CSV table of C-alpha atoms in Angstrom, one decimal:
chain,number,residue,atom,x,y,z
A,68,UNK,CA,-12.4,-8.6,7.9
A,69,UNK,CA,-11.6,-8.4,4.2
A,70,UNK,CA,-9.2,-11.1,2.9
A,71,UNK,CA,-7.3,-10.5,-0.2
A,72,UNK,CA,-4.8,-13.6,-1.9
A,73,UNK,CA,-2.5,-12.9,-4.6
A,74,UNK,CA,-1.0,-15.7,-6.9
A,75,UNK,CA,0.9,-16.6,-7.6
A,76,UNK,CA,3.7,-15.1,-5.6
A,77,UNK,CA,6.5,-15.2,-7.9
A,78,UNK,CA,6.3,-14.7,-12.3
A,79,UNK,CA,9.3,-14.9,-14.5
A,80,UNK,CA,8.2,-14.0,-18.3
A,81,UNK,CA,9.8,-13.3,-21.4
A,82,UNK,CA,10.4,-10.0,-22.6
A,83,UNK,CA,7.4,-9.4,-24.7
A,84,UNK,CA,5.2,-12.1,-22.9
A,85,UNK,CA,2.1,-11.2,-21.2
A,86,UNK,CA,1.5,-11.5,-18.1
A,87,UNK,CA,-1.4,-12.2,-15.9
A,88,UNK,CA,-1.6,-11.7,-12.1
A,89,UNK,CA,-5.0,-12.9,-10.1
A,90,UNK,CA,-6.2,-11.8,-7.1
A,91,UNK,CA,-9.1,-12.6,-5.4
A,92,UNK,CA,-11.4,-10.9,-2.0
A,93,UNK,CA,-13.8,-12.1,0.3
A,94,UNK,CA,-15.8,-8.7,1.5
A,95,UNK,CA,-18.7,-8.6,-1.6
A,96,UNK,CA,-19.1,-4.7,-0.3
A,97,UNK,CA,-15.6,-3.9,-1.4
A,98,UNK,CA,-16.2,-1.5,-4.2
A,99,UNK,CA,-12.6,-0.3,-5.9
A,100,UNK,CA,-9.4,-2.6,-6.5
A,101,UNK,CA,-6.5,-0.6,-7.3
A,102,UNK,CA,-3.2,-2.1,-8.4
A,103,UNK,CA,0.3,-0.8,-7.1
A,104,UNK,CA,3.7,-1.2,-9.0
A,105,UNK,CA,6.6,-1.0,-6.3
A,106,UNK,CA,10.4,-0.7,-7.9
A,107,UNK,CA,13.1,-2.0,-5.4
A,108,UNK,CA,13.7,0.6,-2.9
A,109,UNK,CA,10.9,3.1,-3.8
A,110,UNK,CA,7.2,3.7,-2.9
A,111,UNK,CA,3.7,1.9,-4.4
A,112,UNK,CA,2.8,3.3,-6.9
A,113,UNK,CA,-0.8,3.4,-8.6
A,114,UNK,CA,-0.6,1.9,-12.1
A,115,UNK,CA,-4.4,0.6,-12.5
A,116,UNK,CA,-7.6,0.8,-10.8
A,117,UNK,CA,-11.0,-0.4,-11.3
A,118,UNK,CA,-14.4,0.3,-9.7
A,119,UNK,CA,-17.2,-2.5,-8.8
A,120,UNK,CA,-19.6,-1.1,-11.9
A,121,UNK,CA,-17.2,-1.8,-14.6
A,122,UNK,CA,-15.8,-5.0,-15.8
A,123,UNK,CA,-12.5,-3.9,-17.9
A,124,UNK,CA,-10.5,-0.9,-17.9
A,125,UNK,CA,-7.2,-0.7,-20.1
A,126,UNK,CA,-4.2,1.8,-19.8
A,127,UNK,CA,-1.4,1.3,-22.8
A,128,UNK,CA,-0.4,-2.1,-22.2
A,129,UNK,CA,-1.8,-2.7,-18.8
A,130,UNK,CA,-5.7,-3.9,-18.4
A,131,UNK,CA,-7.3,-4.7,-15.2
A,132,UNK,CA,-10.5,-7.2,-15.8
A,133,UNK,CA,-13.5,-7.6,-12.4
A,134,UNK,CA,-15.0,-10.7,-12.0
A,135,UNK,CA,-17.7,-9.7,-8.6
A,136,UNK,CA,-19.6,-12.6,-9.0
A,137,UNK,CA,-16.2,-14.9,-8.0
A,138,UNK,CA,-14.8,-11.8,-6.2
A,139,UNK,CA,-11.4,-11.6,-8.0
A,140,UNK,CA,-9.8,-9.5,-10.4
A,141,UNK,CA,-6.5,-9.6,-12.7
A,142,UNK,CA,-4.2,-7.3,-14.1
A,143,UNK,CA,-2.7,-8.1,-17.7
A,144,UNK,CA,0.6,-6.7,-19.2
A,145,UNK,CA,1.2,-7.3,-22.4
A,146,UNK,CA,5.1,-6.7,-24.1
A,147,UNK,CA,6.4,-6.8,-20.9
A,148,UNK,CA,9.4,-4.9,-20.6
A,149,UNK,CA,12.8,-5.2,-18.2
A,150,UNK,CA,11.4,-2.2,-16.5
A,151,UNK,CA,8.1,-4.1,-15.5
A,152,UNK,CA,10.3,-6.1,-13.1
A,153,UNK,CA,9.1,-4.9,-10.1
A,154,UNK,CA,6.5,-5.9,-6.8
A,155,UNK,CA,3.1,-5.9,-7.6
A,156,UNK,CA,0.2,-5.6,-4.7
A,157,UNK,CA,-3.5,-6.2,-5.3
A,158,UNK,CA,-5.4,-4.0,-3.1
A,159,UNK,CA,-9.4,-3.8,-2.3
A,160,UNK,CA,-10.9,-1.0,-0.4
A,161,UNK,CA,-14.1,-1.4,1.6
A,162,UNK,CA,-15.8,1.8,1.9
A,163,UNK,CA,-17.8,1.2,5.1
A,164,UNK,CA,-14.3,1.7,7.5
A,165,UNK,CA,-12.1,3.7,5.2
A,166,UNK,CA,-9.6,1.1,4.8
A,167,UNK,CA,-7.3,0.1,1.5
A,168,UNK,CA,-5.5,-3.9,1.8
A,169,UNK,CA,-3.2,-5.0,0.0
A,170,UNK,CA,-2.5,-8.7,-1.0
A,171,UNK,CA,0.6,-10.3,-0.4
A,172,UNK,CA,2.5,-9.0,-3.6
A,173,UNK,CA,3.9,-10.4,-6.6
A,174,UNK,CA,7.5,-10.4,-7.5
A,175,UNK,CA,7.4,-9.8,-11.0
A,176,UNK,CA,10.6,-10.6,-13.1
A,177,UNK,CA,11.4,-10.3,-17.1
A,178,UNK,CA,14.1,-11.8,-18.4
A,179,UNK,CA,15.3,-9.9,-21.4
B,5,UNK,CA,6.2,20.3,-3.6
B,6,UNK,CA,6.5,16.3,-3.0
B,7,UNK,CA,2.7,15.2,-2.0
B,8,UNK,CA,3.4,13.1,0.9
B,9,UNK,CA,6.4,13.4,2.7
B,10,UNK,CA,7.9,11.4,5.8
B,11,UNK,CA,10.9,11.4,8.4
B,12,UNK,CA,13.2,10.5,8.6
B,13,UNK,CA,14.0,8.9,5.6
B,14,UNK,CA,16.5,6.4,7.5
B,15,UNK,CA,16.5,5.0,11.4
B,16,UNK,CA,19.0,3.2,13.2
B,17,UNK,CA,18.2,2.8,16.7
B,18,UNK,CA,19.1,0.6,19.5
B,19,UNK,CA,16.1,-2.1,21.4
B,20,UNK,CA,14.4,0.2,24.5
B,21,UNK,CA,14.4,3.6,22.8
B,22,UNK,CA,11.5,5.5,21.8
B,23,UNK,CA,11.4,7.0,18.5
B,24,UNK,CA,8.8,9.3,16.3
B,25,UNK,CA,8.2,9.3,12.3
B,26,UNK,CA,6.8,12.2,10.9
B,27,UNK,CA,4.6,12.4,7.7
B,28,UNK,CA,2.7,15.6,6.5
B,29,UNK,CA,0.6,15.4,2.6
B,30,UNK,CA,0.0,19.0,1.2
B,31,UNK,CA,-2.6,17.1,-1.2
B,32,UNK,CA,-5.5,18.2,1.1
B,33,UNK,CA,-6.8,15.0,1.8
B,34,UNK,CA,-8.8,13.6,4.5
B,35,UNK,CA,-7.4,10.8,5.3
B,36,UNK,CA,-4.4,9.0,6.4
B,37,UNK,CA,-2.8,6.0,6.6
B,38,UNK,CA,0.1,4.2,8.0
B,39,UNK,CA,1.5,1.3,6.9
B,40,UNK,CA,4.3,-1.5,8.0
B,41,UNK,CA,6.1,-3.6,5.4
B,42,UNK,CA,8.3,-6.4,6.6
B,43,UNK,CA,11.3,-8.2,5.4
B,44,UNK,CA,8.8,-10.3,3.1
B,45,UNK,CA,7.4,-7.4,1.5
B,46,UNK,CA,3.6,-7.3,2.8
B,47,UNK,CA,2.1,-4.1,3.5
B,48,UNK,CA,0.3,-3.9,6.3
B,49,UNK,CA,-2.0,-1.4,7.6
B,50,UNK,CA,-1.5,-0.3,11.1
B,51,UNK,CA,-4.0,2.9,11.7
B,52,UNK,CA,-5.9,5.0,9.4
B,53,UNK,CA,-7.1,8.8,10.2
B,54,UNK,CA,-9.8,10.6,8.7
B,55,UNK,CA,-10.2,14.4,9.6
B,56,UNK,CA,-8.0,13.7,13.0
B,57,UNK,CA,-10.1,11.2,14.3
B,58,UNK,CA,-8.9,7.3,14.2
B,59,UNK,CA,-10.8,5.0,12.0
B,60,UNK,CA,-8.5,1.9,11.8
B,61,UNK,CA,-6.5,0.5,14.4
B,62,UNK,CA,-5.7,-2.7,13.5
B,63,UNK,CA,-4.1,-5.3,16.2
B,64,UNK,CA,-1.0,-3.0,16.5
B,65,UNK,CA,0.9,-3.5,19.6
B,66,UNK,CA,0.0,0.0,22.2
B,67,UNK,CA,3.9,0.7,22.4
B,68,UNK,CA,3.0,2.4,18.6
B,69,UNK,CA,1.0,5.7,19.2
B,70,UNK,CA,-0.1,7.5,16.4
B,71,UNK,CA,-1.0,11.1,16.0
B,72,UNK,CA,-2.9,13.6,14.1
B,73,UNK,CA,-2.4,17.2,15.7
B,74,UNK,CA,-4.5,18.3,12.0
B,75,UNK,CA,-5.8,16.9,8.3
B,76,UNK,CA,-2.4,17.3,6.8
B,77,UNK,CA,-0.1,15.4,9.8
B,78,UNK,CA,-0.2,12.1,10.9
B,79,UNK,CA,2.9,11.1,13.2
B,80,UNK,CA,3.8,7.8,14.6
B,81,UNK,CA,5.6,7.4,17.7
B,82,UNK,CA,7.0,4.1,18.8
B,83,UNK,CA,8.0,3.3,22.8
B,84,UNK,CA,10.2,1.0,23.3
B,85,UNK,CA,11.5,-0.3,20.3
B,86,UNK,CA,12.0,-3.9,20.0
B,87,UNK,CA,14.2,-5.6,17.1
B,88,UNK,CA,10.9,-6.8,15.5
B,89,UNK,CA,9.7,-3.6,14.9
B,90,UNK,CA,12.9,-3.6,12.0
B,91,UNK,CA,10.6,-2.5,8.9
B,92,UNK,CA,10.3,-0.1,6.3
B,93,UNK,CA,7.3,2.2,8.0
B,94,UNK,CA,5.2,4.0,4.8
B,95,UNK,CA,2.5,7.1,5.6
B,96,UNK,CA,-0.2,7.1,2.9
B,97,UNK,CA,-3.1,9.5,2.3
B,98,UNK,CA,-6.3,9.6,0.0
B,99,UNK,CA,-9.7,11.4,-0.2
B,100,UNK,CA,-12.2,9.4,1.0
B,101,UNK,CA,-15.2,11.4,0.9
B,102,UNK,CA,-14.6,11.3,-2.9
B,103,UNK,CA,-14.9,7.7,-2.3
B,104,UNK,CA,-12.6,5.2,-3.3
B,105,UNK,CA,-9.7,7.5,-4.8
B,106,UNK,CA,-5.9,6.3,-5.3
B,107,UNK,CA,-3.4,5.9,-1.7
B,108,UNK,CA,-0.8,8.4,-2.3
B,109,UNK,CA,2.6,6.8,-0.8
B,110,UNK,CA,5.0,9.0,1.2
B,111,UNK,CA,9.2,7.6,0.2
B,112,UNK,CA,9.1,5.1,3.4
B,113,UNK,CA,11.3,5.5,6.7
B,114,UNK,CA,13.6,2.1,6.6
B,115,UNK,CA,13.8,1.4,11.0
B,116,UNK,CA,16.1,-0.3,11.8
B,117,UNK,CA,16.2,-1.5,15.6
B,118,UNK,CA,20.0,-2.9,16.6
């Protein structure tokens, strides 16, 4: 089955440091790679996604970049902000079984 | 008008009882999802519906029985409880036959088995 990794598993920036979160998958069918910001006590949210025929997609200060050669993909958040402290998951979907998983998480924290 | 709901939203139970979670999305989507997130935060996937028919069982325990009595309900209903099943429990839907669309999070039921 599909194997995601996320690293690393814990980030302290600066506020108004980037920063960069990697994640990488094993299943080369998986075709979309969404990423999910969850705030203590709520829900995942979608923040980014990307699809396996594009290579960069950017939102505001959040950009998602595909490598599918190497199988892995980052998301990038420049000027963080005390309110980008949060848990993010990496997730990849494989289309064949219906099913959406989720790496480990990150616990992202900015110090203001 | 909230797109995926579930309850309850809290669940203190004792080890042995049996216990349901409800979840209902008025998104019209065809598939479902539940998920278990531990003390360490990992979301796992436990079963996935699509149109009421089971697509994903992953290696879930059989005390956990899920069901989908149509498109818009996917219940879970958990036998015996044991103190590992302590977890925050989250129902999810998306459209799949749109391929590859965005998981749509219900609040989370936060079980907790004393």
């Amino acid at each position: 089955g599909e194997n995601v990794e996320q690293h690393p598993s814990t980030l302290s920036v600066q506020e108004g440091d980037s920063a960069v979160i990697k994640c990488t998958y094993s299943d080369s069918a998986s075709n979309y790679f969404p990423w999910y910001k969850q705030e203590l006590g709520k829900r995942p949210q979608l923040i980014i996604d990307i699809r396996s025929n594009v290579g960069e997609k950017k939102d505001q200060r959040i950009a998602v970049t595909l490598n599918k050669t190497a199988k892995h993909f980052s998301l990038h958040i420049t000027e963080t902000q005390p309110e980008d402290s949060a848990v993010y998951f990496c997730a990849v979907h494989t289309g064949a079984n219906s099913k959406l998983t989720f790496g480990k998480g990150i616990t992202l924290s900015v110090r203001p | 008008d909230t797109a995926v709901s579930q309850t309850p939203k809290y669940l203190v139970t004792q080890m042995g009882n049996d216990k349901s979670i409800k979840c209902e999305q008025n998104l019209g989507h065809d598939t479902m999802y539940w998920y278990k997130q531990d003390s360490k935060k990992f979301l796992k996937i436990m079963f996935s519906y699509n149109n009421k028919e089971l697509i994903i069982n992953e290696t879930v325990p059989n005390r956990f029985s899920p069901k989908s009595p149509d498109k818009a309900h996917l219940n879970l209903h958990i036998n015996s409880l044991e103190l590992g099943d302590s977890a925050v429990y989250f129902c999810a839907s998306s459209q799949e036959s749109k391929g590859n669309t965005e998981a749509f999070f219900g609040q989370g039921t936060r079980l907790t088995v004393v």
